[in-house]
XYZ file of C-alpha atoms in Angstrom:
672
model
C -22.856 20.923 63.339
C -19.520 19.237 64.118
C -16.441 20.703 62.426
C -15.920 18.826 59.165
C -12.617 20.178 57.931
C -10.252 19.920 60.895
C -8.725 16.871 62.552
C -11.120 15.466 65.165
C -9.910 15.330 68.749
C -12.980 14.039 70.595
C -14.520 10.603 70.394
C -17.863 12.210 69.525
C -16.156 13.606 66.406
C -15.160 10.186 65.053
C -18.100 10.625 62.712
C -16.131 13.367 60.977
C -13.105 11.160 60.513
C -15.202 8.349 59.091
C -16.931 10.628 56.594
C -13.958 12.748 55.530
C -13.880 13.179 51.747
C -14.951 9.944 50.202
C -14.261 11.200 46.684
C -12.268 14.246 45.766
C -12.242 14.141 42.003
C -14.675 15.703 39.622
C -16.853 13.232 37.810
C -15.278 11.867 34.607
C -16.942 12.879 31.356
C -19.120 10.035 30.106
C -20.631 10.175 26.646
C -24.063 8.573 26.518
C -26.018 8.683 23.274
C -29.509 7.384 22.634
C -31.022 6.408 19.315
C -32.814 9.753 19.345
C -29.480 11.545 19.067
C -28.673 9.898 15.728
C -30.325 11.374 12.692
C -32.312 9.004 10.505
C -31.235 10.647 7.288
C -27.720 11.433 6.231
C -26.801 14.980 5.447
C -26.434 15.936 1.849
C -22.932 15.782 0.440
C -22.930 19.461 -0.347
C -23.602 20.468 3.257
C -21.757 23.732 3.757
C -20.849 23.093 7.372
C -19.274 19.761 6.450
C -17.174 21.386 3.746
C -15.414 23.505 6.330
C -14.223 20.514 8.321
C -10.632 19.343 8.205
C -10.047 15.688 7.441
C -6.842 14.306 8.915
C -5.161 17.465 10.148
C -1.677 18.219 8.929
C 1.724 17.171 10.216
C 3.055 20.421 8.756
C 1.037 22.401 11.278
C 2.719 25.042 13.376
C 4.913 24.274 16.363
C 3.332 24.233 19.792
C 4.874 27.622 20.535
C 3.100 29.064 17.492
C -0.133 27.245 18.313
C -0.215 29.050 21.659
C 1.147 32.569 21.055
C 1.877 34.455 24.256
C 2.443 31.168 26.103
C 4.796 31.378 29.070
C 6.756 28.369 27.779
C 9.904 30.402 26.956
C 10.169 31.176 30.679
C 9.923 27.501 31.690
C 11.212 25.501 28.721
C 15.017 25.772 28.442
C 14.967 24.857 24.740
C 13.173 28.091 23.814
C 14.931 31.449 23.626
C 12.593 34.168 24.989
C 14.635 36.892 23.313
C 13.924 35.399 19.915
C 10.160 35.824 20.365
C 9.183 38.858 22.433
C 11.971 39.765 24.793
C 10.394 42.564 26.833
C 7.158 40.617 27.403
C 8.976 37.543 28.700
C 11.317 39.591 30.845
C 8.223 41.013 32.551
C 6.716 37.540 33.008
C 10.005 36.321 34.487
C 9.928 39.285 36.844
C 6.422 38.314 38.008
C 7.563 34.757 38.660
C 10.544 35.996 40.644
C 8.303 38.299 42.677
C 5.918 35.545 43.797
C 8.821 33.189 44.480
C 10.602 35.669 46.740
C 7.524 37.457 48.071
C 8.729 40.780 46.669
C 5.753 43.140 46.460
C 7.803 45.958 44.932
C 8.969 43.805 42.011
C 5.417 42.496 41.487
C 4.061 46.044 41.330
C 6.814 46.991 38.903
C 6.008 44.013 36.651
C 2.281 44.811 36.796
C 2.944 48.398 35.715
C 5.013 47.156 32.777
C 2.215 44.794 31.754
C -0.308 47.627 32.000
C 1.836 49.924 29.831
C 2.252 47.241 27.164
C -1.497 46.521 27.274
C -2.284 50.187 26.724
C -0.074 50.061 23.636
C -2.167 47.206 22.251
C -0.025 44.139 23.004
C -2.579 41.272 23.118
C -0.408 39.080 25.337
C 0.046 41.867 27.884
C -3.720 42.430 27.788
C -4.208 38.758 28.554
C -1.958 38.969 31.629
C -3.645 42.183 32.774
C -7.048 40.482 32.448
C -5.723 37.693 34.647
C -4.484 40.169 37.279
C -7.829 42.000 37.388
C -9.715 38.699 37.583
C -7.647 37.499 40.545
C -7.342 40.900 42.214
C -3.530 40.816 42.059
C -1.961 44.278 42.444
C -5.162 45.686 40.985
C -8.703 45.878 42.309
C -10.585 42.646 41.642
C -12.874 43.495 38.734
C -14.419 40.717 36.661
C -15.790 43.200 34.137
C -12.363 44.635 33.339
C -10.888 41.140 33.333
C -13.382 39.998 30.707
C -12.810 43.127 28.625
C -9.031 42.664 28.532
C -9.364 38.967 27.748
C -11.845 39.734 24.972
C -9.483 42.148 23.225
C -6.506 39.850 23.870
C -8.386 36.974 22.220
C -9.263 39.216 19.285
C -5.541 39.953 19.004
C -4.630 36.270 18.823
C -3.975 35.260 22.431
C -5.273 31.702 22.727
C -5.306 31.493 26.518
C -7.537 34.549 26.701
C -9.838 32.844 24.211
C -10.024 29.921 26.670
C -10.850 32.345 29.507
C -13.598 34.044 27.482
C -15.076 30.699 26.413
C -15.157 29.536 30.029
C -16.855 32.772 31.100
C -19.590 32.208 28.504
C -19.940 28.588 29.620
C -20.435 29.584 33.279
C -23.214 31.918 32.166
C -24.865 29.142 30.109
C -24.266 31.132 26.913
C -23.620 27.959 24.921
C -24.189 29.626 21.556
C -21.130 31.835 22.150
C -19.065 29.336 24.151
C -19.385 26.606 21.535
C -17.873 28.764 18.767
C -14.786 29.598 20.804
C -14.320 26.072 22.135
C -14.621 24.754 18.544
C -11.681 26.936 17.481
C -9.677 25.950 20.562
C -10.368 22.239 20.084
C -9.189 22.450 16.477
C -5.903 23.980 17.617
C -5.543 21.251 20.248
C -6.148 18.514 17.664
C -3.408 19.970 15.477
C -0.951 19.346 18.302
C -1.893 15.646 18.617
C 0.035 12.719 17.174
C -0.726 11.484 13.659
C -0.352 7.704 14.047
C -1.931 7.195 17.447
C -3.917 9.091 20.017
C -1.821 11.337 22.231
C -1.704 10.248 25.860
C -4.199 12.060 28.045
C -2.033 13.923 30.541
C -4.310 14.803 33.417
C -3.195 17.613 35.735
C -2.084 16.171 39.075
C -4.370 16.856 42.029
C -1.870 17.924 44.693
C -4.280 17.403 47.577
C -6.386 14.598 48.914
C -8.977 16.489 50.902
C -7.252 18.344 53.711
C -3.976 16.511 53.164
C -1.306 16.557 50.505
C -1.690 13.866 47.853
C 1.658 12.279 48.622
C 1.040 9.208 46.471
C 0.546 11.199 43.261
C 3.307 13.672 44.063
C 5.804 10.891 44.750
C 5.419 9.737 41.135
C 5.992 13.235 39.749
C 9.445 14.115 41.033
C 11.148 13.697 37.683
C 14.778 12.653 37.731
C 14.780 12.693 41.547
C 12.142 9.968 41.668
C 13.610 6.651 42.807
C 11.424 4.698 40.360
C 12.721 6.835 37.475
C 16.316 6.309 38.580
C 15.780 2.535 38.591
C 14.214 2.759 35.114
C 17.127 4.855 33.882
C 19.596 2.312 35.290
C 17.784 -0.479 33.443
C 17.880 1.561 30.227
C 21.597 2.176 30.586
C 22.058 -1.577 30.988
C 20.383 -2.142 27.618
C 16.716 -2.745 28.496
C 14.830 -1.641 25.367
C 11.480 -1.329 27.154
C 13.011 0.999 29.740
C 14.594 3.071 26.959
C 11.187 3.500 25.314
C 9.529 4.570 28.563
C 12.195 7.168 29.287
C 11.891 8.482 25.739
C 8.128 8.739 26.217
C 8.545 10.615 29.517
C 10.873 13.168 27.915
C 8.787 13.542 24.740
C 5.620 14.505 26.622
C 7.145 15.830 29.850
C 5.588 13.072 31.992
C 6.262 12.098 35.619
C 7.571 15.532 36.525
C 10.286 15.580 33.830
C 10.929 18.643 31.747
C 10.017 18.052 28.136
C 13.173 17.434 26.117
C 12.726 16.284 22.508
C 16.481 15.798 22.039
C 16.709 13.299 24.900
C 13.501 11.643 23.711
C 14.968 11.162 20.232
C 18.159 9.697 21.697
C 16.324 7.111 23.829
C 13.839 6.213 21.068
C 16.733 5.684 18.651
C 18.582 3.418 21.087
C 15.437 1.383 21.754
C 14.609 1.150 18.030
C 18.104 -0.182 17.309
C 17.239 -3.010 19.698
C 14.013 -3.720 17.833
C 11.536 -2.001 20.188
C 8.457 -1.368 17.957
C 6.817 1.494 19.890
C 10.040 3.480 19.672
C 10.090 2.878 15.915
C 6.578 4.286 15.704
C 7.567 7.382 17.664
C 10.567 7.923 15.414
C 8.144 7.871 12.487
C 6.022 10.442 14.338
C 9.050 12.639 15.081
C 10.272 12.641 11.473
C 6.775 13.274 10.102
C 6.340 16.296 12.375
C 9.930 17.516 12.346
C 9.865 17.541 16.143
C 13.454 18.315 17.095
C 14.741 17.046 13.729
C 14.442 18.059 10.096
C 11.121 16.818 8.708
C 11.656 13.720 6.573
C 8.591 11.807 5.369
C 10.649 9.054 3.765
C 12.262 8.213 7.098
C 8.881 8.516 8.778
C 7.426 5.885 6.421
C 10.428 3.594 6.962
C 10.129 3.651 10.738
C 6.343 3.217 10.708
C 6.709 0.265 8.334
C 9.299 -1.357 10.632
C 6.906 -0.964 13.567
C 3.955 -2.380 11.614
C 5.980 -5.429 10.615
C 6.327 -6.197 14.305
C 2.524 -6.165 14.618
C 2.256 -2.762 16.249
C -1.151 -2.071 14.748
C -1.306 1.637 15.628
C 1.554 2.161 13.159
C -0.870 1.272 10.353
C -2.641 4.545 11.094
C 0.543 6.509 10.478
C 1.162 4.720 7.179
C -2.444 5.280 6.112
C -2.115 8.942 7.001
C 0.932 9.305 4.742
C -0.991 7.740 1.860
C -3.975 10.055 2.420
C -1.702 13.094 2.336
C 0.693 11.790 -0.285
C 3.693 12.355 2.008
C 6.751 10.121 1.590
C 4.988 8.079 -1.112
C 4.685 8.477 -4.889
C 1.191 9.950 -4.740
C -1.993 9.975 -2.724
C -3.638 6.591 -2.598
C -6.946 6.464 -0.736
C -7.455 2.756 -1.426
C -4.208 1.828 0.287
C -4.903 4.284 3.107
C -8.266 2.627 3.732
C -6.647 -0.808 3.764
C -4.173 0.267 6.442
C -6.894 1.897 8.524
C -8.980 -1.275 8.275
C -6.028 -3.365 9.457
C -5.719 -1.127 12.494
C -9.474 -1.205 13.187
C -9.644 -5.000 12.769
C -7.100 -5.247 15.571
C -9.160 -3.017 17.892
C -6.975 0.034 17.398
C -9.107 3.108 18.158
C -7.218 5.249 15.664
C -8.246 2.936 12.846
C -11.922 3.426 13.670
C -11.414 7.185 13.868
C -9.655 7.392 10.490
C -12.282 5.247 8.791
C -14.886 7.549 10.284
C -13.169 10.536 8.672
C -13.025 8.790 5.292
C -16.726 7.914 5.351
C -17.742 11.309 6.643
C -15.783 13.178 3.985
C -16.324 10.606 1.255
C -12.560 10.182 0.763
C -12.048 7.165 -1.502
C -15.441 5.783 -0.472
C -19.089 6.683 -0.889
C -20.035 9.186 1.767
C -21.962 7.653 4.661
C -22.486 9.941 7.640
C -24.276 7.351 9.769
C -21.450 4.853 9.333
C -18.929 7.581 10.058
C -20.779 8.402 13.267
C -20.622 4.749 14.361
C -16.866 4.642 13.761
C -16.416 7.847 15.759
C -18.479 6.432 18.632
C -16.332 3.281 18.800
C -13.167 5.403 18.868
C -14.627 7.813 21.438
C -15.613 4.958 23.741
C -11.959 3.942 23.662
C -11.045 7.474 24.797
C -9.814 8.758 21.418
C -9.612 12.546 21.701
C -9.937 13.279 17.987
C -13.130 11.217 17.932
C -14.561 13.397 20.691
C -13.686 16.371 18.522
C -15.514 14.992 15.481
C -18.586 14.087 17.553
C -18.549 17.593 18.999
C -18.672 18.955 15.452
C -21.566 16.683 14.599
C -23.516 17.891 17.632
C -22.543 21.473 16.792
C -23.618 21.410 13.165
C -26.408 18.848 13.371
C -24.728 16.710 10.702
C -25.170 13.012 11.508
C -26.326 13.788 15.052
C -29.129 15.985 16.268
C -27.915 19.477 17.036
C -27.069 19.806 20.722
C -25.021 22.863 21.701
C -24.742 21.786 25.329
C -23.167 18.445 24.396
C -21.023 20.046 21.684
C -19.652 22.601 24.139
C -18.802 19.937 26.709
C -16.992 17.773 24.153
C -15.113 20.705 22.608
C -13.998 21.793 26.084
C -12.807 18.272 26.859
C -10.590 18.301 23.760
C -9.504 21.940 24.104
C -8.129 21.281 27.574
C -5.590 18.897 25.983
C -4.063 21.762 24.000
C -0.502 23.113 24.377
C -1.641 25.564 27.086
C -2.113 22.592 29.436
C 1.659 22.819 29.959
C 0.820 25.305 32.712
C -0.013 22.295 34.866
C 3.445 20.758 34.416
C 5.189 23.991 35.340
C 2.948 24.523 38.365
C 3.584 21.000 39.636
C 7.319 21.355 39.078
C 7.302 24.590 41.095
C 5.261 23.023 43.899
C 7.575 20.023 44.178
C 10.538 22.388 44.456
C 8.835 24.160 47.356
C 8.058 27.272 45.312
C 4.465 27.548 46.518
C 4.040 31.155 45.364
C 4.890 30.345 41.755
C 2.768 27.189 41.849
C -0.213 29.194 43.106
C 0.166 31.824 40.383
C 0.408 29.181 37.625
C -2.544 27.187 38.943
C -4.522 30.437 39.203
C -3.753 31.262 35.577
C -4.882 27.791 34.580
C -7.975 28.077 36.790
C -9.332 31.048 34.838
C -9.039 28.968 31.661
C -11.591 26.568 33.175
C -9.450 23.674 34.440
C -11.228 22.197 37.468
C -8.113 20.528 38.913
C -6.234 23.832 38.767
C -9.110 25.628 40.505
C -9.058 22.988 43.233
C -5.250 23.060 43.574
C -5.060 26.862 43.788
C -7.818 27.001 46.400
C -6.170 24.251 48.431
C -2.826 26.079 48.435
C -4.543 29.184 49.823
C -6.271 27.183 52.569
C -3.250 25.029 53.394
C -0.429 27.565 53.296
C -2.203 30.793 54.217
C 0.368 33.590 54.178
C 2.939 31.101 52.887
C 1.023 30.905 49.598
C 2.591 34.260 48.649
C -0.850 35.311 47.438
C -0.745 38.857 46.076
C -3.738 41.075 46.820
C -4.782 44.491 45.581
C -1.954 46.362 47.278
C 0.539 43.802 48.507
C 0.197 40.424 50.142
C -3.353 39.114 50.457
C -5.214 40.035 53.614
C -7.067 37.217 55.356
C -10.303 38.499 53.827
C -8.835 38.574 50.309
C -7.390 35.109 50.699
C -10.682 33.662 51.951
C -12.597 35.393 49.153
C -10.212 34.073 46.509
C -10.303 30.517 47.876
C -14.091 30.663 48.112
C -14.347 31.754 44.472
C -11.995 28.997 43.291
C -13.735 26.279 45.286
C -17.083 27.485 43.942
C -15.885 27.210 40.337
C -14.522 23.724 41.001
C -17.827 22.669 42.577
C -19.699 23.873 39.476
C -17.618 21.418 37.451
C -18.463 18.430 39.621
C -15.853 18.507 42.389
C -17.881 17.236 45.327
C -15.186 18.043 47.877
C -15.255 21.652 46.671
C -19.032 21.709 47.116
C -18.564 20.472 50.681
C -16.056 23.217 51.417
C -18.401 25.829 49.978
C -21.108 24.489 52.264
C -18.723 24.677 55.218
C -17.756 28.238 54.288
C -21.403 29.349 54.387
C -22.165 27.278 57.479
C -19.300 28.663 59.539
C -19.030 32.085 57.868
C -15.500 31.559 56.552
C -14.610 34.209 53.997
C -18.283 35.036 53.557
C -21.384 35.773 55.599
C -22.868 32.853 57.507
C -25.836 31.582 55.532
C -27.364 28.221 56.471
C -29.658 28.159 53.446
C -26.793 28.572 50.971
C -24.808 26.017 52.951
C -27.682 23.584 52.495
C -27.735 24.327 48.735
C -24.027 23.523 48.477
C -24.455 20.302 50.442
C -27.385 19.396 48.171
C -25.066 19.884 45.194
C -22.485 17.541 46.736
C -25.244 15.056 47.631
C -26.333 14.957 43.987
C -22.882 13.508 43.288
C -23.530 10.720 45.850
C -21.286 12.214 48.510
C -21.902 10.552 51.875
C -20.567 13.412 53.977
C -22.938 15.856 52.295
C -25.833 13.534 53.090
C -24.707 13.393 56.701
C -24.505 17.196 56.872
C -28.013 17.558 55.460
C -29.286 15.109 58.041
C -27.637 17.165 60.783
C -29.208 20.382 59.480
C -32.670 18.782 59.374
C -32.116 17.459 62.886
C -31.374 20.966 64.196
C -33.542 22.998 61.809
C -30.588 24.971 60.441
C -31.256 26.270 56.939
C -33.687 23.397 56.444
C -37.010 22.565 58.147
C -36.729 20.762 61.472
C -37.629 17.236 60.435
C -36.304 14.230 62.343
C -37.698 11.791 59.770
C -35.807 13.473 56.917
C -32.723 13.649 59.115
C -32.870 9.883 59.607
C -33.355 9.366 55.878
C -30.213 11.357 55.053
C -28.208 9.546 57.738
C -29.356 6.215 56.305
C -28.425 7.329 52.771
C -24.932 8.264 53.954
C -24.480 4.730 55.259
C -25.823 3.205 52.040
C -23.370 5.210 49.934
C -20.388 4.579 52.188
C -20.427 1.546 54.537
C -17.379 3.043 56.292
C -19.762 5.650 57.720
C -21.330 3.089 60.038
C -19.872 4.525 63.258
C -20.756 8.201 62.671
C -24.215 7.307 61.374
C -24.812 5.085 64.402
C -23.836 7.951 66.699
C -26.089 10.326 64.775
C -29.037 7.946 64.899
C -28.453 7.527 68.646
C -28.576 11.301 68.965
C -31.858 11.305 67.030
C -33.333 8.634 69.298
C -32.336 10.579 72.407
C -33.797 13.761 70.963
C -37.058 12.051 70.055
C -37.567 10.207 73.340
C -35.940 12.623 75.801
C -36.800 16.013 74.343
C -35.746 18.254 77.246
C -33.274 15.984 78.997
C -29.763 16.790 80.162
C -28.279 14.713 77.331
C -30.119 16.643 74.611
C -28.870 19.923 76.077
C -25.363 18.460 76.197
C -25.505 17.363 72.563
C -26.807 20.774 71.457
C -24.028 22.510 73.414
C -21.246 20.517 71.737
C -20.810 22.839 68.682
C -20.181 25.811 71.014
C -18.019 23.890 73.460
C -16.076 21.997 70.795
C -13.546 24.697 69.748
C -12.504 25.317 73.358
C -12.357 21.639 74.195
C -10.442 20.988 70.964
C -7.764 23.499 71.943
C -7.604 21.968 75.427
C -7.258 18.459 73.975
C -4.579 19.697 71.577
C -2.543 21.232 74.406
C -3.095 18.578 77.055
C -3.808 15.222 75.436
C -1.945 15.342 72.171
C 1.254 16.738 73.592
C 1.352 14.295 76.502
C -0.191 11.438 74.587
C -2.488 10.754 77.534
C -5.142 8.682 75.779
C -6.299 7.321 79.147
C -7.745 10.694 80.122
C -9.647 10.831 76.832
C -11.057 7.372 77.511
C -12.124 8.398 81.028
C -13.877 11.447 79.585
C -15.941 9.255 77.283
C -16.664 6.840 80.115
C -17.889 9.746 82.243
C -20.393 10.728 79.550
C -21.548 7.113 79.378
C -21.974 6.878 83.162
C -23.945 10.125 83.230
C -26.251 8.761 80.576
C -26.761 5.446 82.366
C -27.368 7.145 85.735
C -29.944 9.465 84.151
C -31.656 6.515 82.528
C -31.576 4.509 85.792
C -33.048 7.434 87.769
C -35.919 7.872 85.290
C -36.678 4.143 85.354
C -36.568 4.088 89.162
C -39.042 6.962 89.439
C -41.373 5.302 86.990
C -41.144 1.955 88.819
C -41.849 3.585 92.180
C -44.965 5.191 90.771
C -46.172 1.878 89.372
C -45.792 0.190 92.800
C -47.435 2.990 94.823
C -50.788 2.866 93.090
C -51.756 -0.723 94.096
C -50.710 -0.106 97.713
C -52.900 2.967 97.980
C -55.831 1.012 96.555
C -55.372 -1.791 99.078
C -55.249 0.622 102.009
C -58.556 2.193 101.037
C -60.149 -1.198 100.500
C -59.098 -2.546 103.910
C -60.301 0.444 105.908
C -63.844 -0.787 106.589
C -62.518 -3.904 108.265
C -60.437 -1.994 110.895
């Protein structure tokens, strides 16, 4: 089979170029419910499982640092003092980061020993890190059993990231009854970190690669204050543009576009924009004062700012006002009637948060008669608009069987979707920041940590760094830098996990690994399984590969008809595959009609000849830029084919002419 992961150098390998990763992202989560999923009868109002549910969360919830104890944020966020939390633990983490940055094996071993000592003394956060090191095979023998054990005890001790790792382990083993309980707890923590007046923006981890190449487009937008677009925006803000002020405030508040999160700067820019009458900034000031994010909590000010925003027809602000009335914060007393009115105003103006909040009121029976079916409909409308809290409530309904038929598989998937928006997702920001600064070793370690929590993009990014940078990835193995075998094994494991979560490019690479024996034993059957997995996600290249394997009987039965079917499917899925599919179908035609010809033997010899010819082309053609020679080479193959065809036709024609002549000679003999 032609090489699918390196740059093609021969014209015959244009098929690779045309098919190279059509889609590199995992499939988005799509919620599809049928009428069968909705229960016909509402649950009774005294349902015990419903009584345990929260209603609107609480703005007085803990800070993000307390929501994610043991987080590495004190090492990366300048606003947090590591000494004020757990000095020795964070000193060790800082030492690990320094070791992978500088490629210092001695310091890494020293940090690992310190982590191990603290873990033996019962520190849950040290146990979490030690579980990570065993799982990745960093400075300790790779041992998934020990990794799970340390994460289990770390989670029991309160480490949230270990709880994510354990939940993901259960999910991979299809133990949904155990996974769903952990993901439910994690999703609840994540929801407590969301905004109160509007849905928090979904900050997707950046995919740093685009197949074999760096994803320069996405990375260009993530360079923080060094980004030219940000500098232009900042200039506009300094000149008094209120919209630009709001955007900069938003970037700093959430740590978007490669900026470090800075609530002080966010407050400054929101305040300036609000003074100029910018309504979204007013809403965020209400959010900041309600949460006490970087300022002293003040519900009266929160209500004032939200009211100012609502008066300018920013309908999401009605949700914040309604929330304050539900809780009785900043107002004389709780008033469910007024809260419902504000939520209805938001919903009437197609604000997803309004639908969500009305759903909560009807589900809990807050100020209204309880109606679970109506609540479910409100949640579905909000969820279809991408509202994360609505996904959370639907997950609970699937989990408990209240309002929706019990479905642990769906509940687990929805809980995981919400849980991945929790404070621990900051790992992605720090990893990207490190990568953009050229600190590949630190980026790999952070993406690896995130990968074991179940983030597909992190799994893909970590694997890509290993494949792209090799020794430059600063990958730490069992006793120093990773050997080639350790690096291949680690990349293979990460790609495999990403493929399980729908990353079709990862499935292709797994297939390639088994096909070529990269980092694992060559196994055509397992390669075919991986390509089948990618094909199920409508990947054209996988279809092409399956056609090739059927054509040559590698891991799949020799079947030219099935081969043609897969080639045709590749073209249907991706019209850009016309050239490679045409070449493949030509190969099939030659094979079918000229079974033992010179051309068939030439085609079959290409996979063995290709690496040597590729190196020759690299050294001769690409350095000298002599495209003419390449063209002549292709022409030579064409001439050989035409000459062979002409010779066969000539022989056949000669035979057809000879037979009548012989007949005539015999017939004329008697007359001589």
